Coordinates of C-alpha atoms in Angstrom, one line a residue:
D1052 CA 112.1 70.9 99.5
N1053 CA 112.3 69.8 95.8
F1054 CA 114.1 73.1 94.9
S1055 CA 116.9 72.6 97.4
R1056 CA 115.6 75.2 99.9
E1057 CA 116.5 74.3 103.5
H1058 CA 113.7 75.4 105.9
T1059 CA 115.2 76.5 109.2
Y1060 CA 112.6 79.1 110.2
L1061 CA 109.2 78.2 111.7
R1062 CA 106.5 80.8 112.5
I1063 CA 103.9 79.7 115.0
S1064 CA 100.7 81.6 115.5
L1065 CA 99.6 81.5 119.1
T1066 CA 96.2 83.0 118.8
E1067 CA 93.7 84.5 116.3
K1068 CA 92.8 87.2 118.7
C1069 CA 94.2 90.7 118.5
N1070 CA 93.8 93.9 120.6
L1071 CA 94.0 96.1 117.4
R1072 CA 91.9 96.2 114.2
C1073 CA 94.5 97.3 111.6
T1074 CA 92.9 98.0 108.3
Y1075 CA 95.3 96.0 106.1
C1076 CA 95.1 92.9 108.4
M1077 CA 91.6 92.5 109.6
P1078 CA 88.2 93.3 108.1
A1079 CA 86.4 96.2 110.0
E1080 CA 83.7 93.8 111.2
G1081 CA 86.4 91.4 112.6
V1082 CA 86.7 87.8 111.7
D1083 CA 85.0 84.6 112.8
L1084 CA 87.4 83.1 115.3
S1085 CA 88.0 79.4 115.6
P1086 CA 86.3 77.7 118.7
K1087 CA 88.7 77.7 121.7
D1088 CA 89.1 73.9 121.5
D1089 CA 90.3 74.2 117.9
I1090 CA 93.3 76.3 119.0
L1091 CA 96.6 74.5 119.7
T1092 CA 97.3 73.9 123.4
T1093 CA 100.7 74.8 124.8
P1094 CA 101.8 71.1 125.0
E1095 CA 100.8 70.7 121.4
I1096 CA 102.8 73.8 120.3
I1097 CA 105.9 72.6 122.3
R1098 CA 105.6 69.1 120.8
L1099 CA 105.6 70.5 117.3
A1100 CA 108.3 73.0 118.0
R1101 CA 110.5 70.2 119.4
L1102 CA 109.8 68.1 116.3
F1103 CA 110.8 70.9 113.9
V1104 CA 113.9 71.8 115.9
Q1105 CA 114.9 68.1 115.7
E1106 CA 114.6 68.4 111.9
G1107 CA 116.8 71.4 111.6
V1108 CA 114.7 74.5 112.5
T1109 CA 117.0 77.0 114.3
K1110 CA 114.6 80.0 114.5
I1111 CA 111.0 80.1 115.8
R1112 CA 108.9 83.2 115.6
L1113 CA 105.8 83.6 117.7
T1114 CA 103.0 85.5 116.0
G1115 CA 99.2 86.0 116.3
G1116 CA 96.8 87.7 116.0
E1117 CA 98.7 89.3 118.8
P1118 CA 100.8 86.7 120.7
T1119 CA 100.9 88.7 124.0
V1120 CA 97.1 88.3 124.5
R1121 CA 97.7 84.6 125.1
K1122 CA 97.5 84.1 128.9
D1123 CA 100.4 81.7 129.2
I1124 CA 102.8 83.4 126.8
N1125 CA 105.6 83.6 129.5
E1126 CA 105.4 79.9 130.3
L1127 CA 105.3 79.0 126.6
V1128 CA 108.5 81.1 125.8
E1129 CA 110.2 79.5 128.8
Q1130 CA 109.4 76.0 127.5
L1131 CA 110.7 77.0 124.0
G1132 CA 113.9 78.2 125.7
Q1133 CA 114.5 74.6 126.9
L1134 CA 114.9 73.6 123.2
Q1135 CA 118.0 75.7 122.8
P1136 CA 120.4 72.9 123.7
M1137 CA 118.8 71.0 120.8
G1138 CA 119.8 73.6 118.3
L1139 CA 117.2 76.4 118.6
K1140 CA 119.2 79.6 118.3
T1141 CA 116.5 82.3 118.0
I1142 CA 113.2 82.8 119.7
A1143 CA 111.5 85.8 118.1
M1144 CA 108.2 87.5 118.4
T1145 CA 106.1 89.8 116.2
S1146 CA 103.9 92.1 118.3
N1147 CA 102.0 95.3 118.1
G1148 CA 103.6 96.3 121.4
I1149 CA 100.4 97.3 123.2
A1150 CA 100.4 94.6 125.9
L1151 CA 104.0 93.7 125.5
K1152 CA 105.6 96.4 127.6
R1153 CA 105.1 94.8 131.0
K1154 CA 105.8 91.3 129.8
L1155 CA 109.0 92.1 128.0
P1156 CA 111.6 91.7 130.8
S1157 CA 110.4 88.2 131.7
L1158 CA 110.1 87.2 128.0
V1159 CA 113.7 88.3 127.4
N1160 CA 114.8 86.5 130.6
S1161 CA 113.1 83.3 129.3
G1162 CA 115.1 83.3 126.0
M1163 CA 113.3 85.6 123.6
N1164 CA 116.1 87.4 121.7
L1165 CA 114.6 89.0 118.7
L1166 CA 111.6 91.3 118.4
N1167 CA 109.5 92.8 115.5
L1168 CA 107.1 95.5 116.4
S1169 CA 104.4 96.7 114.1
L1170 CA 104.1 100.5 113.7
D1171 CA 102.6 102.0 110.5
T1172 CA 102.6 105.6 111.4
L1173 CA 104.4 108.1 113.7
D1174 CA 101.3 110.2 114.0
R1175 CA 99.1 109.5 117.0
F1176 CA 95.9 110.5 115.3
K1177 CA 96.6 108.4 112.2
F1178 CA 97.6 105.5 114.5
E1179 CA 94.1 105.5 115.9
L1180 CA 92.6 105.7 112.4
M1181 CA 94.7 102.8 111.1
T1182 CA 94.4 100.5 114.1
R1183 CA 90.9 101.6 115.2
R1184 CA 92.4 101.6 118.7
K1185 CA 94.5 103.8 121.1
G1186 CA 98.0 102.9 122.3
F1187 CA 100.5 104.9 120.2
E1188 CA 102.7 106.0 123.1
R1189 CA 102.9 102.6 124.5
V1190 CA 104.3 101.2 121.3
L1191 CA 107.0 103.9 121.3
E1192 CA 107.8 103.0 125.0
T1193 CA 108.1 99.3 124.1
I1194 CA 110.6 100.1 121.4
D1195 CA 112.8 102.0 123.9
D1196 CA 112.4 99.3 126.5
A1197 CA 113.4 96.6 124.0
L1198 CA 116.5 98.6 123.1
A1199 CA 117.3 99.1 126.8
L1200 CA 117.0 95.3 127.4
G1201 CA 119.6 94.7 124.7
I1202 CA 117.5 93.2 122.0
D1203 CA 119.5 93.8 118.8
P1204 CA 118.2 94.5 116.4
V1205 CA 114.7 95.8 117.3
K1206 CA 112.8 95.6 114.0
V1207 CA 109.8 97.9 113.3
N1208 CA 107.4 96.7 110.6
C1209 CA 105.6 99.4 108.6
V1210 CA 103.1 98.4 105.9
V1211 CA 103.2 101.2 103.3
M1212 CA 99.9 102.2 101.7
R1213 CA 99.6 105.0 99.1
G1214 CA 97.4 107.8 100.3
T1215 CA 97.6 106.6 103.9
N1216 CA 101.1 106.6 105.3
D1217 CA 103.4 106.8 102.2
K1218 CA 104.2 110.4 103.0
E1219 CA 105.7 109.4 106.4
V1220 CA 108.5 107.3 104.9
L1221 CA 111.1 110.0 105.4
D1222 CA 109.9 110.5 109.0
F1223 CA 110.6 106.8 109.6
V1224 CA 114.1 107.2 108.0
E1225 CA 114.7 110.1 110.4
F1226 CA 113.6 107.8 113.3
T1227 CA 116.7 105.7 112.6
R1228 CA 119.1 108.6 113.1
N1229 CA 119.5 108.1 116.8
K1230 CA 117.8 104.8 117.5
K1231 CA 119.3 101.5 116.6
V1232 CA 116.2 100.1 115.0
D1233 CA 115.6 98.4 111.7
I1234 CA 112.6 100.0 110.0
R1235 CA 111.2 97.6 107.5
F1236 CA 108.9 99.0 104.8
I1237 CA 106.5 96.2 103.7
E1238 CA 104.7 96.3 100.4
Y1239 CA 100.9 96.1 100.9
M1240 CA 99.7 92.6 100.2
P1241 CA 96.3 91.1 99.4
F1242 CA 94.5 88.9 102.0
G1243 CA 91.0 88.0 102.7
G1244 CA 88.9 91.0 103.8
N1245 CA 91.5 93.7 103.6
K1246 CA 90.1 95.4 100.4
W1247 CA 93.5 95.4 98.6
K1248 CA 93.8 97.6 95.6
E1249 CA 96.8 97.8 93.3
N1250 CA 96.8 101.6 93.4
K1251 CA 97.5 101.4 97.2
L1252 CA 100.7 99.5 96.5
V1253 CA 103.9 101.6 96.7
P1254 CA 106.7 99.6 95.0
Y1255 CA 110.0 99.7 97.0
Q1256 CA 111.9 101.2 94.1
E1257 CA 109.7 104.3 94.4
L1258 CA 110.4 104.5 98.1
I1259 CA 114.2 104.2 97.6
K1260 CA 114.0 107.0 95.0
N1261 CA 112.1 109.3 97.4
I1262 CA 114.6 108.6 100.2
Q1263 CA 117.6 109.2 98.0
A1264 CA 116.2 112.5 96.9
V1265 CA 116.7 113.7 100.5
H1266 CA 119.5 111.4 101.6
P1267 CA 121.8 111.0 98.5
T1268 CA 124.2 108.7 100.4
F1269 CA 121.4 106.2 101.2
K1270 CA 123.1 102.9 100.3
K1271 CA 122.5 99.2 100.0
L1272 CA 123.9 96.9 102.7
V1273 CA 124.8 93.2 102.3
D1274 CA 121.8 90.9 102.9
D1275 CA 122.0 87.4 104.5
P1276 CA 121.1 84.6 102.1
N1277 CA 117.6 84.0 103.6
D1278 CA 116.7 87.6 104.3
T1279 CA 113.2 88.7 103.2
S1280 CA 114.3 92.3 103.6
K1281 CA 116.6 94.3 101.3
A1282 CA 118.8 96.3 103.8
Y1283 CA 119.8 100.0 103.3
H1284 CA 121.4 102.6 105.5
V1285 CA 122.0 106.3 105.8
P1286 CA 125.7 106.6 106.7
G1287 CA 126.0 108.0 110.2
F1288 CA 122.5 106.9 111.3
A1289 CA 122.3 104.5 114.2
G1290 CA 119.6 102.3 112.6
Q1291 CA 118.9 101.0 109.2
I1292 CA 116.1 100.6 106.7
G1293 CA 114.8 97.4 105.0
F1294 CA 112.3 96.8 102.2
I1295 CA 110.1 93.6 102.1
T1296 CA 109.2 93.4 98.5
S1297 CA 106.7 90.5 98.4
M1298 CA 104.7 92.0 95.6
S1299 CA 107.1 93.8 93.2
D1300 CA 110.2 91.5 93.6
H1301 CA 109.4 88.2 95.3
F1302 CA 112.2 86.3 97.2
C1303 CA 110.7 82.8 96.8
G1304 CA 114.0 81.4 95.6
T1305 CA 115.6 81.7 99.1
C1306 CA 112.5 81.2 101.2
N1307 CA 113.3 79.1 104.3
R1308 CA 110.0 79.7 106.2
L1309 CA 107.2 77.4 107.3
R1310 CA 104.1 78.5 109.2
I1311 CA 101.7 76.8 111.7
T1312 CA 98.4 78.6 112.2
A1313 CA 96.8 79.0 115.6
D1314 CA 94.4 76.2 114.7
G1315 CA 97.2 73.9 113.9
N1316 CA 97.5 73.9 110.1
L1317 CA 100.9 73.8 108.4
K1318 CA 101.2 76.4 105.6
V1319 CA 104.4 76.0 103.5
C1320 CA 103.8 79.4 101.8
L1321 CA 102.2 82.6 103.1
F1322 CA 100.3 83.0 99.9
G1323 CA 99.4 79.4 99.4
N1324 CA 95.9 78.1 100.2
T1325 CA 97.0 74.5 100.7
E1326 CA 97.1 73.5 104.4
V1327 CA 97.4 70.3 106.4
S1328 CA 96.1 69.9 109.9
L1329 CA 98.9 68.8 112.3
R1330 CA 96.4 69.4 115.2
D1331 CA 94.1 66.7 114.0
M1332 CA 96.9 64.3 113.6
M1333 CA 98.1 64.8 117.1
R1334 CA 94.6 64.5 118.5
Q1335 CA 94.2 61.3 116.6
G1336 CA 97.2 59.8 118.4
K1337 CA 99.7 59.9 115.5
T1338 CA 103.3 59.4 116.5
D1339 CA 106.1 61.9 115.9
D1340 CA 107.3 59.7 113.0
E1341 CA 103.9 59.9 111.4
L1342 CA 103.8 63.7 111.9
R1343 CA 107.3 64.0 110.5
E1344 CA 106.3 62.1 107.4
V1345 CA 103.3 64.4 106.6
I1346 CA 105.4 67.5 107.3
E1347 CA 108.1 66.2 104.9
M1348 CA 105.6 65.6 102.2
A1349 CA 104.1 69.1 102.6
V1350 CA 107.5 70.7 102.4
K1351 CA 108.4 68.6 99.3
N1352 CA 105.3 69.9 97.6
K1353 CA 106.1 73.5 98.2
K1354 CA 106.0 75.4 94.9
K1355 CA 108.9 77.1 93.3
Q1356 CA 107.3 80.5 93.8
H1357 CA 104.0 82.1 94.7
A1358 CA 101.4 82.9 92.0
G1359 CA 102.5 86.5 91.3
M1360 CA 100.8 89.8 92.0
S1361 CA 98.1 89.6 89.3
N1362 CA 96.9 86.2 90.5
L1363 CA 97.3 86.6 94.3
V1364 CA 94.5 89.2 94.3
N1365 CA 92.0 86.6 93.1
M1366 CA 93.2 83.6 95.1
K1367 CA 91.2 82.6 98.1
N1368 CA 93.4 82.9 101.3
R1369 CA 92.8 83.5 105.0
P1370 CA 92.7 87.1 106.3
M1371 CA 96.2 87.9 107.6
I1372 CA 94.9 87.8 111.2
L1373 CA 94.1 84.1 110.8
I1374 CA 97.5 83.2 109.2
G1375 CA 99.9 84.8 111.6
G1376 CA 102.0 86.9 109.2

C-alpha cells in the first residue's frame, strides 16, 4: 500500500451463518443474512484465492460466521491446498470448534495447518450464557484433537469483557501449564449490534499486571513483524499467552491483512466501512487483470491506521458475524 505495508495475509469468510450466538459478535435477535445467491460460490472463492496468491499472499485464513457449517468445507480446503506450489504456505481456520471435531482429520489431511478456536470461558454454565448454546465439552475435545493431529500452535481466542469473564484470565493462564496452546486475550471491540461499552473493555496492561501478581516471572517473548498478538510466557509452562490490543494499542503500522466477506466484498481494514464488491465484478465477466487492478487500487487507498477507539464506537460497520473476524 502507500505506507509500504506488504499484504501477505488474506482472510476469507465462507458463510454468514453460525451455530452459536456469542454476545460480543451477534445481536441476540440474530442478523439478516444475505440471500444464498449473494454468497460467493466455491469456484469464485478459489479464483480469488489464486489471484491473491499470485500477487504474493502466503497465508489464507478461512472464517465465518462459522466456516465448518459450509457443506463443502472439505472440498474447498482441498482445492486451496492445490495452491501451495504457487506459494501458499499457510491454510488456517478460525472456528468455534462445535462442528469441527469430526471434520478435523480430513481438513488437516487436505492441507490445513493452523487453527484458531474461540473459547471465552472455562466454565460450562457461563459458556452457555455467553454463546446462547451448548457445546462446551466438544470445544475442549477439539483442542485436544488438534494437538494430537500435530497442529502447532493451536491458538485459543478469548474476548475479555469486564464483569463477564475477566476474572477467568488466571484460569486460562493455568490452562497453558500442560497444554501447548497459545491463549490470546482479545480486547473487546465495537461492532454493529454488540452493545459495546467502554467500561466492558479491559486494557491488556491491566491483564498483564494481574497475571504478574500471581506469576512474577511472566515475561515478554519476541514477536514476529506482522503479529497482531503481543506474546508472553510463564517459564516452565507448555503454552503461551498473547494479547490482541486493537483498542488500547493498535498495530496498524505492521498490518498485512486483507479480508473478503462471505458476500464477496473486499475490506482492507477490519474497522473500515469502505468495501468493493469482487463478486459483482466476477459475475459481470471481468478478467483477472481487471480484478487485479481494482484490488490494487483498494489496497493503495488503505488508511495509515484505523479511526481510534473514541471514533470507532460511532462509526457504522457490519456486525462481526458479517465481516468474518
